[in-house]
Amino acid sequence: MSSQPSAPKPLSGQSQQPLKHALYANEEQRQQLIAELTELFGERVHTALPVREQHGQGEDSYGCYPPDAVVYLHSTEEVAELMQRCHHYRVPVIPFGAGSSVEGQLLALHGGICIDLSEMDQVLQVNAEDMDCRVQTGVTREALNQELRYQGIFFPIDPGANASIGGMVSTRASGTNAVRYGTMRDNVMGLTVVTPDGRIIKTGGRSRKSSAGYDLTRLYTGSEGTLGVITEVQLKLHPIPTVIKAATCQFEDLASAVDTVISVMQCAIPVARIELLNHLQMQACINYSDLTGFDAKPTLFFEFHGTEASVAEQIDLLQEIAESFGSSQFNWAESTEDRNALWKARHQAYFAALSLLPGASALTTDLCVPISALAEAILFAEKEALMTGLTCPIVGHVGDGNFHMLILFDEQNQEQKTKAKQLSQSLVKKALELEGTCTGEHGIGFGKKEYLLQEHGEGVEVMKGLKAMMDPHCIMNPGKVFD
Ligand SMILES: Cc1cc2nc3c(=O)[nH]c(=O)nc-3n(C[C@H](O)[C@H](O)[C@H](O)COP(=O)(O)OP(=O)(O)OC[C@H]3O[C@@H](n4cnc5c(N)ncnc54)[C@H](O)[C@@H]3O)c2cc1C
Protein backbone atom coordinates (compact mmCIF):
# COMPACT_ATOMS: atom_id res chain seq x y z
CA MET A 1 0.00 0.00 0.00
CA SER A 2 2.25 2.75 -1.16
CA SER A 3 -0.01 5.73 -0.57
CA GLN A 4 -1.27 4.82 2.88
CA PRO A 5 0.44 4.73 6.24
CA SER A 6 0.77 1.11 7.27
CA ALA A 7 -0.88 -0.43 10.31
CA PRO A 8 1.73 -1.43 12.91
CA LYS A 9 3.37 -4.75 12.03
CA PRO A 10 4.44 -7.16 14.79
CA LEU A 11 7.99 -7.20 15.96
CA SER A 12 9.99 -10.38 15.44
CA GLY A 13 8.89 -13.10 17.81
CA GLN A 14 5.30 -11.88 18.24
CA SER A 15 3.92 -14.02 15.45
CA GLN A 16 1.82 -17.17 15.90
CA GLN A 17 2.97 -20.74 15.31
CA PRO A 18 1.44 -22.52 12.28
CA LEU A 19 -1.29 -25.07 12.98
CA LYS A 20 0.01 -28.59 12.36
CA HIS A 21 -2.23 -30.68 10.12
CA ALA A 22 -1.56 -34.23 8.91
CA LEU A 23 -2.84 -33.24 5.44
CA TYR A 24 0.30 -31.20 4.79
CA ALA A 25 4.01 -31.86 4.33
CA ASN A 26 6.19 -32.40 7.40
CA GLU A 27 9.09 -30.14 8.31
CA GLU A 28 11.66 -32.19 6.38
CA GLN A 29 9.59 -32.13 3.18
CA ARG A 30 9.08 -28.38 3.54
CA GLN A 31 12.83 -27.82 3.85
CA GLN A 32 13.38 -30.01 0.79
CA LEU A 33 10.87 -27.89 -1.16
CA ILE A 34 12.51 -24.62 -0.03
CA ALA A 35 15.90 -25.97 -1.14
CA GLU A 36 14.46 -26.80 -4.60
CA LEU A 37 12.82 -23.36 -4.89
CA THR A 38 16.10 -21.69 -3.91
CA GLU A 39 17.82 -23.59 -6.69
CA LEU A 40 15.18 -22.35 -9.14
CA PHE A 41 14.62 -18.77 -7.99
CA GLY A 42 17.82 -17.94 -6.08
CA GLU A 43 17.71 -14.74 -4.02
CA ARG A 44 14.00 -14.32 -4.69
CA VAL A 45 13.33 -16.95 -2.00
CA HIS A 46 13.23 -15.38 1.49
CA THR A 47 13.23 -17.24 4.79
CA ALA A 48 14.21 -14.40 7.15
CA LEU A 49 11.59 -13.86 9.87
CA PRO A 50 10.95 -10.12 9.25
CA VAL A 51 10.10 -10.80 5.57
CA ARG A 52 7.89 -13.74 6.53
CA GLU A 53 6.16 -11.65 9.20
CA GLN A 54 5.52 -8.84 6.72
CA HIS A 55 3.73 -11.35 4.54
CA GLY A 56 1.87 -13.20 7.30
CA GLN A 57 -0.88 -10.61 7.79
CA GLY A 58 -2.87 -7.90 6.07
CA GLU A 59 -4.19 -4.59 7.39
CA ASP A 60 -6.28 -6.24 10.09
CA SER A 61 -6.21 -7.19 13.76
CA TYR A 62 -6.16 -10.98 13.41
CA GLY A 63 -2.49 -11.30 14.35
CA CYS A 64 0.33 -12.66 12.22
CA TYR A 65 0.98 -16.20 10.95
CA PRO A 66 4.20 -16.12 8.93
CA PRO A 67 4.67 -18.53 5.99
CA ASP A 68 7.71 -20.84 5.88
CA ALA A 69 9.13 -18.84 2.96
CA VAL A 70 8.27 -15.93 0.68
CA VAL A 71 9.04 -16.25 -3.05
CA TYR A 72 8.89 -13.33 -5.51
CA LEU A 73 7.84 -14.60 -8.94
CA HIS A 74 7.98 -12.89 -12.35
CA SER A 75 5.93 -14.93 -14.84
CA THR A 76 2.99 -17.29 -15.24
CA GLU A 77 5.44 -20.10 -16.07
CA GLU A 78 7.37 -19.52 -12.81
CA VAL A 79 4.09 -19.67 -10.88
CA ALA A 80 3.21 -22.95 -12.65
CA GLU A 81 6.63 -24.41 -11.80
CA LEU A 82 6.20 -23.49 -8.13
CA MET A 83 2.63 -24.78 -7.96
CA GLN A 84 3.61 -28.18 -9.40
CA ARG A 85 6.18 -28.59 -6.63
CA CYS A 86 3.87 -27.39 -3.84
CA HIS A 87 1.20 -29.76 -5.15
CA HIS A 88 3.72 -32.62 -5.14
CA TYR A 89 4.88 -31.95 -1.57
CA ARG A 90 1.41 -30.87 -0.33
CA VAL A 91 2.62 -27.54 0.94
CA PRO A 92 0.09 -24.67 1.38
CA VAL A 93 0.37 -21.63 -0.92
CA ILE A 94 -0.78 -18.11 -0.12
CA PRO A 95 -0.77 -15.61 -3.04
CA PHE A 96 0.13 -12.07 -1.93
CA GLY A 97 -0.70 -8.88 -3.87
CA ALA A 98 -0.26 -5.62 -1.97
CA GLY A 99 -1.21 -6.92 1.48
CA SER A 100 -4.07 -4.47 2.04
CA SER A 101 -6.87 -6.97 2.70
CA VAL A 102 -8.67 -6.64 6.02
CA GLU A 103 -10.21 -10.03 6.83
CA GLY A 104 -7.16 -12.12 7.71
CA GLN A 105 -6.89 -13.42 4.12
CA LEU A 106 -3.07 -13.54 4.29
CA LEU A 107 -2.53 -15.47 7.51
CA ALA A 108 -0.38 -18.53 6.77
CA LEU A 109 -2.38 -20.61 9.25
CA HIS A 110 -0.62 -23.83 8.20
CA GLY A 111 2.68 -22.22 7.19
CA GLY A 112 3.61 -22.82 3.54
CA ILE A 113 4.87 -20.69 0.68
CA CYS A 114 3.73 -17.11 0.19
CA ILE A 115 4.01 -16.10 -3.49
CA ASP A 116 4.62 -12.36 -3.63
CA LEU A 117 3.26 -11.22 -7.02
CA SER A 118 4.08 -7.52 -6.69
CA GLU A 119 6.94 -7.80 -9.21
CA MET A 120 4.58 -9.10 -11.91
CA ASP A 121 3.79 -5.47 -12.62
CA GLN A 122 3.64 -5.07 -16.41
CA VAL A 123 0.74 -3.51 -18.32
CA LEU A 124 0.78 -5.98 -21.21
CA GLN A 125 -1.68 -4.44 -23.68
CA VAL A 126 -3.95 -1.40 -23.88
CA ASN A 127 -6.73 -1.41 -26.48
CA ALA A 128 -7.95 2.17 -26.23
CA GLU A 129 -10.47 1.83 -29.06
CA ASP A 130 -12.15 -1.14 -27.35
CA MET A 131 -11.60 0.30 -23.87
CA ASP A 132 -9.92 -2.77 -22.40
CA CYS A 133 -6.45 -3.79 -21.27
CA ARG A 134 -4.48 -6.83 -20.12
CA VAL A 135 -2.21 -6.54 -17.09
CA GLN A 136 -0.03 -8.76 -14.98
CA THR A 137 -1.56 -9.46 -11.59
CA GLY A 138 0.81 -7.28 -9.52
CA VAL A 139 0.03 -4.00 -11.32
CA THR A 140 -1.52 -1.63 -8.77
CA ARG A 141 -4.63 0.37 -9.60
CA GLU A 142 -2.68 3.64 -9.23
CA ALA A 143 0.12 2.44 -11.55
CA LEU A 144 -2.44 1.37 -14.14
CA ASN A 145 -4.14 4.75 -14.12
CA GLN A 146 -0.74 6.48 -14.44
CA GLU A 147 -0.07 4.38 -17.55
CA LEU A 148 -3.51 5.16 -19.02
CA ARG A 149 -3.62 8.87 -18.22
CA TYR A 150 -2.74 10.24 -21.69
CA GLN A 151 -5.15 7.96 -23.55
CA GLY A 152 -8.40 9.45 -22.21
CA ILE A 153 -9.42 6.25 -20.43
CA PHE A 154 -9.20 5.00 -16.86
CA PHE A 155 -9.82 2.05 -14.58
CA PRO A 156 -12.42 3.21 -12.06
CA ILE A 157 -12.43 0.68 -9.21
CA ASP A 158 -10.98 2.42 -6.18
CA PRO A 159 -10.77 0.56 -2.87
CA GLY A 160 -8.85 3.43 -1.29
CA ALA A 161 -5.73 1.35 -0.69
CA ASN A 162 -3.30 1.10 -3.61
CA ALA A 163 -4.19 -2.57 -4.02
CA SER A 164 -2.92 -4.90 -6.77
CA ILE A 165 -5.30 -5.80 -9.60
CA GLY A 166 -4.91 -9.54 -8.78
CA GLY A 167 -5.73 -8.90 -5.12
CA MET A 168 -8.75 -6.82 -6.14
CA VAL A 169 -10.00 -9.61 -8.41
CA SER A 170 -9.48 -12.11 -5.60
CA THR A 171 -11.53 -10.15 -3.03
CA ARG A 172 -14.10 -8.96 -5.63
CA ALA A 173 -13.24 -5.46 -4.47
CA SER A 174 -15.17 -2.29 -5.08
CA GLY A 175 -14.99 1.05 -3.26
CA THR A 176 -16.04 4.62 -3.77
CA ASN A 177 -16.75 4.54 -7.53
CA ALA A 178 -18.79 1.33 -7.62
CA VAL A 179 -22.14 3.10 -7.48
CA ARG A 180 -21.51 4.29 -11.04
CA TYR A 181 -18.96 1.88 -12.55
CA GLY A 182 -19.74 -1.39 -10.76
CA THR A 183 -17.37 -3.65 -8.81
CA MET A 184 -14.56 -5.96 -9.93
CA ARG A 185 -17.29 -8.47 -10.80
CA ASP A 186 -18.48 -6.10 -13.53
CA ASN A 187 -15.05 -5.01 -14.80
CA VAL A 188 -13.05 -8.24 -15.14
CA MET A 189 -13.37 -9.73 -18.64
CA GLY A 190 -10.94 -12.62 -18.41
CA LEU A 191 -8.05 -14.14 -16.50
CA THR A 192 -4.96 -16.30 -16.77
CA VAL A 193 -4.92 -18.67 -13.79
CA VAL A 194 -2.45 -21.28 -12.58
CA THR A 195 -4.37 -24.18 -11.03
CA PRO A 196 -3.24 -25.79 -7.76
CA ASP A 197 -1.57 -28.65 -9.70
CA GLY A 198 0.30 -26.21 -11.95
CA ARG A 199 -1.79 -26.09 -15.16
CA ILE A 200 -2.16 -22.73 -16.94
CA ILE A 201 -5.70 -21.86 -18.03
CA LYS A 202 -7.33 -18.84 -19.66
CA THR A 203 -10.87 -17.76 -18.82
CA GLY A 204 -13.16 -15.24 -20.55
CA GLY A 205 -11.72 -13.08 -23.33
CA ARG A 206 -11.93 -9.66 -24.95
CA SER A 207 -15.48 -9.78 -26.29
CA ARG A 208 -18.02 -7.83 -24.25
CA LYS A 209 -20.23 -10.88 -23.85
CA SER A 210 -20.02 -14.64 -24.19
CA SER A 211 -22.27 -17.64 -23.53
CA ALA A 212 -19.44 -20.16 -23.86
CA GLY A 213 -19.68 -22.63 -20.98
CA TYR A 214 -19.41 -22.05 -17.26
CA ASP A 215 -18.25 -18.60 -16.23
CA LEU A 216 -14.91 -19.44 -14.62
CA THR A 217 -13.92 -15.76 -14.60
CA ARG A 218 -16.73 -15.07 -12.14
CA LEU A 219 -15.82 -18.13 -10.06
CA TYR A 220 -12.21 -17.03 -9.58
CA THR A 221 -13.32 -13.42 -8.96
CA GLY A 222 -13.80 -13.31 -5.19
CA SER A 223 -12.16 -16.68 -4.52
CA GLU A 224 -9.62 -15.10 -2.11
CA GLY A 225 -6.66 -17.17 -3.27
CA THR A 226 -8.40 -20.47 -2.46
CA LEU A 227 -8.80 -21.89 -6.00
CA GLY A 228 -5.70 -20.90 -7.97
CA VAL A 229 -3.17 -18.14 -8.64
CA ILE A 230 -4.29 -15.36 -11.00
CA THR A 231 -1.36 -14.19 -13.10
CA GLU A 232 -2.99 -11.96 -15.77
CA VAL A 233 -6.22 -9.96 -15.88
CA GLN A 234 -8.23 -8.55 -18.82
CA LEU A 235 -10.03 -5.42 -17.61
CA LYS A 236 -12.75 -3.11 -18.88
CA LEU A 237 -11.76 0.55 -19.01
CA HIS A 238 -13.91 3.71 -19.13
CA PRO A 239 -13.59 7.14 -20.76
CA ILE A 240 -12.28 9.88 -18.46
CA PRO A 241 -15.27 12.20 -17.93
CA THR A 242 -14.91 15.73 -19.35
CA VAL A 243 -16.17 17.33 -16.14
CA ILE A 244 -15.60 16.06 -12.59
CA LYS A 245 -16.97 17.96 -9.59
CA ALA A 246 -17.10 17.08 -5.91
CA ALA A 247 -19.36 18.38 -3.18
CA THR A 248 -20.09 17.79 0.48
CA CYS A 249 -23.15 18.48 2.58
CA GLN A 250 -23.65 18.21 6.31
CA PHE A 251 -26.73 17.26 8.33
CA GLU A 252 -27.94 17.66 11.89
CA ASP A 253 -28.72 13.96 12.21
CA LEU A 254 -27.76 10.65 10.60
CA ALA A 255 -31.31 9.79 9.50
CA SER A 256 -31.53 12.91 7.28
CA ALA A 257 -28.19 12.12 5.63
CA VAL A 258 -29.26 8.53 4.89
CA ASP A 259 -32.68 9.61 3.63
CA THR A 260 -30.92 11.99 1.23
CA VAL A 261 -28.87 9.08 -0.13
CA ILE A 262 -31.94 6.91 -0.60
CA SER A 263 -33.76 9.69 -2.49
CA VAL A 264 -30.73 10.40 -4.70
CA MET A 265 -30.55 6.73 -5.67
CA GLN A 266 -34.30 6.38 -6.14
CA CYS A 267 -34.30 9.47 -8.43
CA ALA A 268 -31.59 7.68 -10.47
CA ILE A 269 -29.17 10.62 -10.30
CA PRO A 270 -26.04 9.06 -11.84
CA VAL A 271 -23.59 10.11 -9.08
CA ALA A 272 -20.09 8.68 -9.40
CA ARG A 273 -19.45 8.59 -5.66
CA ILE A 274 -21.67 9.04 -2.63
CA GLU A 275 -20.01 8.44 0.73
CA LEU A 276 -21.38 8.82 4.25
CA LEU A 277 -19.36 9.65 7.37
CA ASN A 278 -21.13 9.77 10.75
CA HIS A 279 -20.31 12.50 13.31
CA LEU A 280 -17.60 10.40 14.99
CA GLN A 281 -15.89 9.55 11.71
CA MET A 282 -16.09 13.22 10.68
CA GLN A 283 -14.44 14.24 13.96
CA ALA A 284 -11.67 11.71 13.26
CA CYS A 285 -11.14 12.99 9.69
CA ILE A 286 -11.15 16.66 10.73
CA ASN A 287 -8.38 15.91 13.23
CA TYR A 288 -6.39 13.39 11.19
CA SER A 289 -6.51 15.09 7.76
CA ASP A 290 -6.72 18.73 8.95
CA LEU A 291 -10.06 19.19 7.17
CA THR A 292 -11.17 22.80 7.55
CA GLY A 293 -14.65 24.31 7.17
CA PHE A 294 -16.44 21.24 8.53
CA ASP A 295 -18.30 20.44 11.75
CA ALA A 296 -18.28 17.00 13.35
CA LYS A 297 -21.73 16.19 11.96
CA PRO A 298 -23.06 13.46 9.65
CA THR A 299 -21.67 14.32 6.21
CA LEU A 300 -22.08 13.17 2.63
CA PHE A 301 -19.24 13.35 0.10
CA PHE A 302 -20.33 13.34 -3.57
CA GLU A 303 -18.58 13.23 -6.91
CA PHE A 304 -20.26 13.89 -10.27
CA HIS A 305 -18.93 12.80 -13.68
CA GLY A 306 -20.26 13.91 -17.06
CA THR A 307 -20.54 16.92 -19.34
CA GLU A 308 -20.84 20.50 -18.06
CA ALA A 309 -24.62 20.38 -18.57
CA SER A 310 -25.24 16.92 -17.07
CA VAL A 311 -23.08 17.64 -14.01
CA ALA A 312 -24.88 20.98 -13.43
CA GLU A 313 -28.22 19.18 -13.61
CA GLN A 314 -27.08 16.46 -11.16
CA ILE A 315 -25.85 19.10 -8.71
CA ASP A 316 -29.13 21.06 -8.85
CA LEU A 317 -31.16 17.94 -8.18
CA LEU A 318 -28.91 16.86 -5.34
CA GLN A 319 -29.02 20.27 -3.69
CA GLU A 320 -32.81 20.27 -3.84
CA ILE A 321 -33.03 16.81 -2.26
CA ALA A 322 -30.46 17.52 0.47
CA GLU A 323 -32.17 20.81 1.39
CA SER A 324 -35.50 19.02 1.66
CA PHE A 325 -33.85 16.85 4.35
CA GLY A 326 -32.55 19.89 6.22
CA SER A 327 -28.97 20.21 4.92
CA SER A 328 -27.79 23.79 4.70
CA GLN A 329 -24.02 23.40 4.58
CA PHE A 330 -22.90 22.81 1.01
CA ASN A 331 -19.24 22.89 0.03
CA TRP A 332 -18.14 22.67 -3.60
CA ALA A 333 -14.66 21.40 -4.43
CA GLU A 334 -14.27 22.57 -8.02
CA SER A 335 -10.49 22.64 -8.41
CA THR A 336 -8.55 19.39 -8.78
CA GLU A 337 -6.53 20.28 -5.64
CA ASP A 338 -9.66 20.77 -3.47
CA ARG A 339 -11.19 17.61 -4.84
CA ASN A 340 -8.04 15.60 -4.18
CA ALA A 341 -7.80 16.94 -0.61
CA LEU A 342 -11.38 15.86 0.03
CA TRP A 343 -10.93 12.34 -1.34
CA LYS A 344 -7.56 11.97 0.35
CA ALA A 345 -9.33 12.62 3.66
CA ARG A 346 -11.98 10.06 2.73
CA HIS A 347 -9.34 7.48 1.78
CA GLN A 348 -7.55 8.06 5.07
CA ALA A 349 -10.80 7.55 7.00
CA TYR A 350 -9.72 4.08 8.21
CA PHE A 351 -6.47 5.39 9.70
CA ALA A 352 -8.26 8.50 11.03
CA ALA A 353 -10.74 6.20 12.80
CA LEU A 354 -7.91 4.11 14.30
CA SER A 355 -6.32 7.32 15.60
CA LEU A 356 -9.42 7.97 17.76
CA LEU A 357 -8.05 5.36 20.19
CA PRO A 358 -4.34 4.81 19.53
CA GLY A 359 -3.29 1.23 20.21
CA ALA A 360 -6.85 -0.15 20.07
CA SER A 361 -7.73 -3.19 17.97
CA ALA A 362 -10.40 -2.84 15.32
CA LEU A 363 -13.17 -5.11 14.09
CA THR A 364 -14.43 -3.91 10.72
CA THR A 365 -17.97 -4.62 9.62
CA ASP A 366 -18.83 -4.57 5.91
CA LEU A 367 -22.62 -4.79 5.75
CA CYS A 368 -24.46 -4.23 2.51
CA VAL A 369 -28.27 -4.06 2.28
CA PRO A 370 -30.84 -3.15 -0.38
CA ILE A 371 -30.95 0.64 -0.65
CA SER A 372 -34.51 0.87 0.76
CA ALA A 373 -33.28 -0.84 3.95
CA LEU A 374 -30.22 1.39 4.38
CA ALA A 375 -31.74 3.79 6.94
CA GLU A 376 -32.96 0.94 9.13
CA ALA A 377 -29.58 -0.83 8.98
CA ILE A 378 -27.41 2.22 9.73
CA LEU A 379 -29.63 3.62 12.48
CA PHE A 380 -29.79 0.16 14.07
CA ALA A 381 -25.98 -0.08 13.90
CA GLU A 382 -25.47 3.33 15.54
CA LYS A 383 -27.99 2.58 18.30
CA GLU A 384 -26.48 -0.84 19.07
CA ALA A 385 -22.98 0.64 19.14
CA LEU A 386 -24.07 3.34 21.57
CA MET A 387 -25.32 0.68 23.97
CA THR A 388 -21.91 -1.05 24.08
CA GLY A 389 -20.10 2.13 25.12
CA LEU A 390 -17.40 1.32 22.53
CA THR A 391 -16.03 3.87 20.04
CA CYS A 392 -17.53 2.94 16.66
CA PRO A 393 -17.19 5.40 13.76
CA ILE A 394 -19.19 4.68 10.58
CA VAL A 395 -18.16 5.29 6.98
CA GLY A 396 -19.83 3.90 3.91
CA HIS A 397 -20.21 3.62 0.16
CA VAL A 398 -23.86 4.23 0.80
CA GLY A 399 -24.98 4.53 -2.82
CA ASP A 400 -24.57 0.74 -2.96
CA GLY A 401 -26.14 0.21 0.47
CA ASN A 402 -22.67 -0.68 1.82
CA PHE A 403 -21.24 0.72 5.07
CA HIS A 404 -18.45 -0.07 7.52
CA MET A 405 -18.53 0.32 11.28
CA LEU A 406 -15.07 0.22 12.82
CA ILE A 407 -15.51 -1.27 16.29
CA LEU A 408 -12.53 -0.17 18.40
CA PHE A 409 -11.66 -2.19 21.50
CA ASP A 410 -8.82 -2.96 23.87
CA GLU A 411 -7.42 -6.41 23.07
CA GLN A 412 -6.49 -6.92 26.75
CA ASN A 413 -9.99 -6.09 28.01
CA GLN A 414 -12.11 -9.26 27.81
CA GLU A 415 -15.39 -7.40 28.38
CA GLN A 416 -14.70 -5.01 25.49
CA LYS A 417 -13.58 -7.87 23.27
CA THR A 418 -16.81 -9.78 23.92
CA LYS A 419 -18.93 -6.67 23.35
CA ALA A 420 -17.16 -5.96 20.04
CA LYS A 421 -17.77 -9.50 18.80
CA GLN A 422 -21.43 -9.46 19.93
CA LEU A 423 -21.98 -6.09 18.25
CA SER A 424 -20.53 -7.39 14.98
CA GLN A 425 -22.74 -10.49 15.23
CA SER A 426 -25.90 -8.52 15.88
CA LEU A 427 -25.21 -6.18 12.93
CA VAL A 428 -24.71 -9.14 10.58
CA LYS A 429 -27.93 -10.71 11.85
CA LYS A 430 -29.77 -7.48 11.11
CA ALA A 431 -28.25 -7.20 7.62
CA LEU A 432 -29.30 -10.77 6.80
CA GLU A 433 -32.83 -10.10 8.09
CA LEU A 434 -32.92 -7.16 5.69
CA GLU A 435 -31.87 -9.49 2.83
CA GLY A 436 -28.39 -8.03 2.71
CA THR A 437 -24.92 -9.56 3.08
CA CYS A 438 -22.23 -9.79 5.78
CA THR A 439 -19.63 -8.49 3.33
CA GLY A 440 -20.15 -6.09 0.45
CA GLU A 441 -16.51 -5.89 -0.61
CA HIS A 442 -13.88 -7.09 1.89
CA GLY A 443 -14.50 -10.82 1.53
CA ILE A 444 -14.86 -13.62 4.07
CA GLY A 445 -11.18 -14.42 4.62
CA PHE A 446 -10.44 -15.83 8.06
CA GLY A 447 -12.63 -13.41 10.02
CA LYS A 448 -16.14 -13.87 8.64
CA LYS A 449 -16.39 -17.63 8.07
CA GLU A 450 -19.23 -18.10 10.59
CA TYR A 451 -21.22 -15.39 8.79
CA LEU A 452 -20.83 -17.10 5.41
CA LEU A 453 -22.60 -20.13 6.88
CA GLN A 454 -25.42 -17.96 8.23
CA GLU A 455 -25.78 -16.25 4.86
CA HIS A 456 -25.54 -19.20 2.48
CA GLY A 457 -26.27 -22.31 4.60
CA GLU A 458 -26.35 -25.36 2.33
CA GLY A 459 -24.80 -23.29 -0.48
CA VAL A 460 -21.51 -23.45 1.47
CA GLU A 461 -21.53 -27.25 1.01
CA VAL A 462 -21.67 -26.71 -2.77
CA MET A 463 -18.78 -24.24 -2.50
CA LYS A 464 -16.81 -26.87 -0.53
CA GLY A 465 -17.53 -29.42 -3.27
CA LEU A 466 -16.12 -27.07 -5.91
CA LYS A 467 -13.06 -26.42 -3.77
CA ALA A 468 -12.46 -30.17 -3.26
CA MET A 469 -12.63 -30.77 -7.01
CA MET A 470 -10.43 -27.83 -8.00
CA ASP A 471 -7.89 -28.11 -5.15
CA PRO A 472 -7.97 -31.76 -3.97
CA HIS A 473 -4.96 -31.42 -1.63
CA CYS A 474 -6.41 -28.20 -0.18
CA ILE A 475 -3.12 -26.35 -0.63
CA MET A 476 -4.59 -23.01 -1.80
CA ASN A 477 -4.83 -20.54 1.11
CA PRO A 478 -6.25 -23.08 3.58
CA GLY A 479 -8.51 -21.96 6.44
CA LYS A 480 -10.00 -19.06 4.46
CA VAL A 481 -13.62 -18.62 3.31
CA PHE A 482 -14.56 -21.89 5.07
CA ASP A 483 -12.77 -24.60 7.06
C1 LIG B 1 -7.49 1.78 4.29
C2 LIG B 1 -8.13 0.68 3.54
C3 LIG B 1 -9.28 0.94 2.81
C4 LIG B 1 -9.90 -0.07 2.10
N1 LIG B 1 -11.03 0.22 1.41
C5 LIG B 1 -11.59 -0.73 0.64
C6 LIG B 1 -12.72 -0.43 -0.15
O1 LIG B 1 -13.22 0.68 -0.14
N2 LIG B 1 -13.23 -1.40 -0.94
C7 LIG B 1 -12.69 -2.66 -0.99
O2 LIG B 1 -13.18 -3.48 -1.76
N3 LIG B 1 -11.63 -2.98 -0.22
C8 LIG B 1 -11.07 -2.06 0.59
N4 LIG B 1 -9.98 -2.37 1.34
C9 LIG B 1 -9.46 -3.76 1.37
C10 LIG B 1 -8.38 -4.07 0.31
O3 LIG B 1 -7.79 -2.94 -0.21
C11 LIG B 1 -8.96 -4.97 -0.77
O4 LIG B 1 -9.38 -6.18 -0.20
C12 LIG B 1 -7.99 -5.27 -1.93
O5 LIG B 1 -8.74 -5.82 -2.97
C13 LIG B 1 -6.86 -6.22 -1.56
O6 LIG B 1 -5.90 -6.19 -2.62
P1 LIG B 1 -4.36 -6.55 -2.32
O7 LIG B 1 -3.61 -6.44 -3.59
O8 LIG B 1 -3.86 -5.75 -1.19
O9 LIG B 1 -4.52 -8.07 -1.94
P2 LIG B 1 -3.87 -8.89 -0.76
O10 LIG B 1 -4.25 -8.30 0.54
O11 LIG B 1 -2.43 -9.08 -0.99
O12 LIG B 1 -4.62 -10.29 -0.94
C14 LIG B 1 -6.00 -10.38 -0.75
C15 LIG B 1 -6.48 -11.80 -1.04
O13 LIG B 1 -6.33 -12.09 -2.41
C16 LIG B 1 -5.46 -13.19 -2.63
N5 LIG B 1 -4.66 -12.86 -3.79
C17 LIG B 1 -3.90 -11.76 -3.98
N6 LIG B 1 -3.36 -11.79 -5.21
C18 LIG B 1 -3.79 -12.93 -5.81
C19 LIG B 1 -3.58 -13.55 -7.06
N7 LIG B 1 -2.82 -12.98 -7.98
N8 LIG B 1 -4.16 -14.74 -7.32
C20 LIG B 1 -4.96 -15.34 -6.40
N9 LIG B 1 -5.18 -14.80 -5.19
C21 LIG B 1 -4.62 -13.62 -4.89
C22 LIG B 1 -4.67 -13.34 -1.34
O14 LIG B 1 -4.25 -14.66 -1.13
C23 LIG B 1 -5.70 -12.89 -0.31
O15 LIG B 1 -6.57 -13.96 -0.04
C24 LIG B 1 -9.35 -1.38 2.10
C25 LIG B 1 -8.18 -1.63 2.81
C26 LIG B 1 -7.58 -0.63 3.55
C27 LIG B 1 -6.35 -0.95 4.32
JSON list of C-alpha atoms in Angstrom, two decimals, residues 21 166 258 274 276 287 291 375-377 399 462 474-475:
[
{"chain": "A", "resi": 21, "resn": "HIS", "atom": "CA", "xyz": [-2.23, -30.68, 10.12]},
{"chain": "A", "resi": 166, "resn": "GLY", "atom": "CA", "xyz": [-4.91, -9.54, -8.78]},
{"chain": "A", "resi": 258, "resn": "VAL", "atom": "CA", "xyz": [-29.26, 8.53, 4.89]},
{"chain": "A", "resi": 274, "resn": "ILE", "atom": "CA", "xyz": [-21.67, 9.04, -2.63]},
{"chain": "A", "resi": 276, "resn": "LEU", "atom": "CA", "xyz": [-21.38, 8.82, 4.25]},
{"chain": "A", "resi": 287, "resn": "ASN", "atom": "CA", "xyz": [-8.38, 15.91, 13.23]},
{"chain": "A", "resi": 291, "resn": "LEU", "atom": "CA", "xyz": [-10.06, 19.19, 7.17]},
{"chain": "A", "resi": 375, "resn": "ALA", "atom": "CA", "xyz": [-31.74, 3.79, 6.94]},
{"chain": "A", "resi": 376, "resn": "GLU", "atom": "CA", "xyz": [-32.96, 0.94, 9.13]},
{"chain": "A", "resi": 377, "resn": "ALA", "atom": "CA", "xyz": [-29.58, -0.83, 8.98]},
{"chain": "A", "resi": 399, "resn": "GLY", "atom": "CA", "xyz": [-24.98, 4.53, -2.82]},
{"chain": "A", "resi": 462, "resn": "VAL", "atom": "CA", "xyz": [-21.67, -26.71, -2.77]},
{"chain": "A", "resi": 474, "resn": "CYS", "atom": "CA", "xyz": [-6.41, -28.20, -0.18]},
{"chain": "A", "resi": 475, "resn": "ILE", "atom": "CA", "xyz": [-3.12, -26.35, -0.63]}
]
